Coordinates of N, CA and C in Angstrom, one line a residue:
X1 N 180.2 -9.2 72.8 CA 181.5 -9.5 72.3 C 182.0 -8.3 71.5
X2 N 181.2 -7.8 70.6 CA 181.7 -6.7 69.8 C 182.0 -5.4 70.7
X3 N 181.1 -5.2 71.7 CA 181.3 -4.1 72.6 C 182.7 -4.2 73.4
X4 N 183.0 -5.4 73.9 CA 184.2 -5.6 74.6 C 185.4 -5.5 73.6
X5 N 185.2 -6.0 72.4 CA 186.3 -5.8 71.4 C 186.5 -4.4 71.0
X6 N 185.5 -3.6 70.8 CA 185.6 -2.2 70.5 C 186.3 -1.5 71.7
X7 N 185.9 -1.8 72.9 CA 186.5 -1.1 74.1 C 188.0 -1.4 74.1
X8 N 188.4 -2.7 73.9 CA 189.8 -3.0 73.9 C 190.6 -2.3 72.9
X9 N 190.0 -2.1 71.7 CA 190.7 -1.4 70.6 C 190.8 0.1 70.9
X10 N 189.8 0.6 71.5 CA 189.9 2.1 71.9 C 191.0 2.2 73.0
X11 N 191.0 1.4 74.0 CA 192.1 1.5 75.0 C 193.5 1.3 74.4
X12 N 193.6 0.3 73.5 CA 194.9 0.1 72.8 C 195.3 1.3 72.0
X13 N 194.3 1.9 71.3 CA 194.6 3.1 70.5 C 195.1 4.3 71.3
X14 N 194.7 4.3 72.6 CA 195.2 5.4 73.4 C 196.7 5.3 73.8
X15 N 197.2 4.0 73.7 CA 198.6 3.8 73.9 C 199.4 3.7 72.7
X16 N 198.9 3.0 71.7 CA 199.7 2.8 70.5 C 198.7 2.6 69.3
X17 N 198.5 3.7 68.5 CA 197.6 3.7 67.4 C 197.9 2.6 66.3
X18 N 199.2 2.4 66.1 CA 199.6 1.4 65.1 C 199.2 0.0 65.5
X19 N 199.4 -0.3 66.8 CA 199.0 -1.6 67.3 C 197.5 -1.8 67.3
X20 N 196.8 -0.7 67.6 CA 195.3 -0.8 67.6 C 194.8 -1.0 66.2
X21 N 195.4 -0.5 65.2 CA 195.0 -0.7 63.8 C 195.3 -2.2 63.4
X22 N 196.4 -2.7 63.8 CA 196.7 -4.1 63.6 C 195.6 -5.0 64.3
X23 N 195.3 -4.7 65.5 CA 194.3 -5.5 66.2 C 193.0 -5.4 65.6
X24 N 192.6 -4.2 65.0 CA 191.4 -4.0 64.4 C 191.3 -4.9 63.1
X25 N 192.4 -5.0 62.4 CA 192.4 -5.9 61.2 C 192.2 -7.4 61.6
X26 N 193.0 -7.8 62.7 CA 192.8 -9.2 63.2 C 191.4 -9.4 63.7
X27 N 190.8 -8.5 64.3 CA 189.5 -8.6 64.9 C 188.5 -8.7 63.7
X28 N 188.6 -8.0 62.7 CA 187.7 -8.0 61.5 C 187.9 -9.4 60.8
X29 N 189.1 -9.9 60.7 CA 189.3 -11.2 60.1 C 188.7 -12.3 61.0
X30 N 188.8 -12.2 62.3 CA 188.3 -13.1 63.2 C 186.7 -13.1 63.2
X31 N 186.1 -12.0 63.1 CA 184.7 -11.9 63.0 C 184.1 -12.5 61.8
X32 N 184.8 -12.2 60.7 CA 184.4 -12.8 59.4 C 184.5 -14.3 59.4
X33 N 185.6 -14.8 60.0 CA 185.8 -16.3 60.1 C 184.7 -16.9 61.0
X34 N 184.4 -16.1 62.1 CA 183.4 -16.6 63.1 C 182.0 -16.8 62.4
X35 N 181.6 -15.8 61.6 CA 180.3 -15.8 61.0 C 180.3 -16.9 59.9
X36 N 181.4 -17.1 59.2 CA 181.4 -18.1 58.2 C 181.2 -19.5 58.8
X37 N 181.9 -19.8 59.9 CA 181.8 -21.0 60.6 C 180.4 -21.2 61.3
X38 N 179.9 -20.1 61.9 CA 178.7 -20.2 62.6 C 177.5 -20.5 61.7
X39 N 177.5 -20.1 60.5 CA 176.4 -20.3 59.6 C 176.7 -21.5 58.6
X40 N 177.7 -22.3 59.0 CA 177.9 -23.5 58.2 C 177.3 -24.7 58.9
X41 N 176.7 -25.6 58.2 CA 176.1 -26.8 58.8 C 177.1 -27.6 59.5
X42 N 176.9 -28.1 60.7 CA 177.8 -29.0 61.4 C 178.2 -30.2 60.6
X43 N 177.2 -30.8 59.9 CA 177.5 -32.0 59.2 C 178.5 -31.8 58.1
X44 N 178.5 -30.6 57.5 CA 179.5 -30.2 56.5 C 180.9 -30.1 57.1
X45 N 181.0 -29.5 58.3 CA 182.3 -29.3 58.9 C 182.8 -30.7 59.5
X46 N 181.9 -31.6 59.9 CA 182.3 -32.9 60.4 C 183.1 -33.7 59.4
X47 N 182.7 -33.5 58.1 CA 183.4 -34.2 57.0 C 184.9 -33.8 56.9
X48 N 185.2 -32.6 57.3 CA 186.5 -32.1 57.2 C 187.3 -32.3 58.5
X49 N 186.8 -32.9 59.5 CA 187.5 -33.1 60.8 C 188.8 -33.8 60.7
X50 N 188.9 -34.9 59.9 CA 190.2 -35.5 59.8 C 191.3 -34.6 59.2
X51 N 190.9 -33.8 58.2 CA 191.8 -32.8 57.6 C 192.2 -31.8 58.6
X52 N 191.3 -31.3 59.4 CA 191.6 -30.3 60.4 C 192.5 -30.9 61.5
X53 N 192.3 -32.1 61.8 CA 193.1 -32.8 62.8 C 194.6 -32.9 62.3
X54 N 194.8 -33.3 61.1 CA 196.1 -33.5 60.5 C 196.8 -32.2 60.4
X55 N 196.1 -31.1 60.0 CA 196.7 -29.8 59.9 C 197.1 -29.3 61.2
X56 N 196.2 -29.5 62.2 CA 196.5 -29.1 63.6 C 197.8 -29.7 64.2
X57 N 197.9 -31.0 64.0 CA 199.1 -31.8 64.5 C 200.3 -31.3 63.8
X58 N 200.2 -31.2 62.5 CA 201.3 -30.7 61.6 C 201.8 -29.4 62.1
X59 N 200.9 -28.4 62.3 CA 201.3 -27.1 62.8 C 202.0 -27.1 64.1
X60 N 201.5 -28.0 65.0 CA 202.1 -28.1 66.3 C 203.6 -28.7 66.2
X61 N 203.7 -29.7 65.3 CA 205.1 -30.2 65.1 C 206.0 -29.2 64.5
X62 N 205.5 -28.4 63.5 CA 206.3 -27.4 62.9 C 206.7 -26.4 63.9
X63 N 205.8 -26.0 64.8 CA 206.1 -25.1 65.9 C 207.2 -25.6 66.8
X64 N 207.2 -26.9 67.1 CA 208.2 -27.5 67.9 C 209.6 -27.4 67.4
X65 N 209.7 -27.5 66.0 CA 211.0 -27.4 65.4 C 211.4 -26.0 64.9
X66 N 210.4 -25.2 64.4 CA 210.7 -23.9 63.8 C 210.2 -22.8 64.6
X67 N 209.6 -23.0 65.8 CA 209.0 -21.9 66.6 C 210.0 -21.1 67.2
X68 N 209.6 -19.9 67.6 CA 210.5 -18.9 68.3 C 210.4 -19.0 69.8
X69 N 211.5 -18.9 70.4 CA 211.6 -19.0 71.9 C 211.1 -17.7 72.5
X70 N 210.1 -17.7 73.3 CA 209.6 -16.5 74.0 C 209.3 -16.8 75.4
X71 N 210.0 -16.1 76.3 CA 209.8 -16.3 77.8 C 210.0 -17.7 78.2
X72 N 210.9 -18.4 77.6 CA 211.3 -19.7 78.1 C 210.5 -20.9 77.4
X73 N 209.6 -20.6 76.5 CA 208.8 -21.7 75.9 C 208.7 -21.3 74.4
X74 N 208.5 -22.4 73.6 CA 208.3 -22.3 72.2 C 206.8 -22.4 71.9
X75 N 206.2 -21.2 71.6 CA 204.7 -21.2 71.4 C 204.3 -20.6 70.1
X76 N 205.2 -19.7 69.5 CA 204.8 -18.9 68.4 C 205.6 -19.4 67.1
X77 N 204.8 -19.4 66.0 CA 205.4 -19.8 64.7 C 205.5 -18.5 63.9
X78 N 206.8 -18.1 63.6 CA 206.9 -16.9 62.8 C 206.4 -17.2 61.3
X79 N 205.6 -16.2 60.8 CA 205.1 -16.4 59.5 C 206.0 -15.8 58.4
X80 N 207.0 -15.0 58.8 CA 208.0 -14.6 57.8 C 207.8 -13.2 57.2
X81 N 206.7 -12.6 57.5 CA 206.5 -11.2 56.9 C 205.9 -10.3 57.9
X82 N 206.6 -9.2 58.1 CA 206.1 -8.1 59.0 C 206.1 -8.5 60.4
X83 N 206.9 -9.5 60.8 CA 207.0 -9.9 62.2 C 205.7 -10.6 62.7
X84 N 204.9 -11.1 61.8 CA 203.6 -11.7 62.1 C 203.9 -13.1 62.6
X85 N 203.3 -13.5 63.7 CA 203.4 -14.9 64.2 C 202.1 -15.5 64.4
X86 N 202.1 -16.8 64.6 CA 200.9 -17.6 64.8 C 201.1 -18.5 66.0
X87 N 200.1 -18.5 66.9 CA 200.1 -19.4 68.1 C 199.3 -20.6 67.7
X88 N 200.0 -21.7 67.3 CA 199.3 -22.8 66.7 C 198.5 -23.6 67.8
X89 N 198.8 -23.5 69.0 CA 198.0 -24.2 70.0 C 196.6 -23.7 70.1
X90 N 196.4 -22.4 69.8 CA 195.0 -21.8 69.8 C 194.2 -22.5 68.7
X91 N 194.8 -22.8 67.5 CA 194.1 -23.4 66.4 C 193.7 -24.9 66.8
X92 N 194.6 -25.5 67.6 CA 194.4 -26.9 68.0 C 193.4 -27.1 69.0
X93 N 193.0 -26.0 69.7 CA 191.9 -26.2 70.7 C 190.6 -26.6 70.2
X94 N 190.3 -26.2 68.9 CA 189.0 -26.6 68.3 C 188.9 -28.0 68.1

């Protein structure tokens, strides 16, 4: 996974170094989050499942009303700073 991630960032850096740096930051955040969840006991996470469900549905509804139209569909929720957006359906997949 890390090898593919590194290869993707190198390829991206050859076309747009600024975008590659942003991707590197997101990748680092994702890896940290991955390891935090991977080493957490499932029983602990199970207790939070109703909370995660409510947050997930709420984000999808917010996207329906406040999301930005891209290529004919509303998928992205603008976060309001630096053009950063969030695809809430990806969070809902868990």
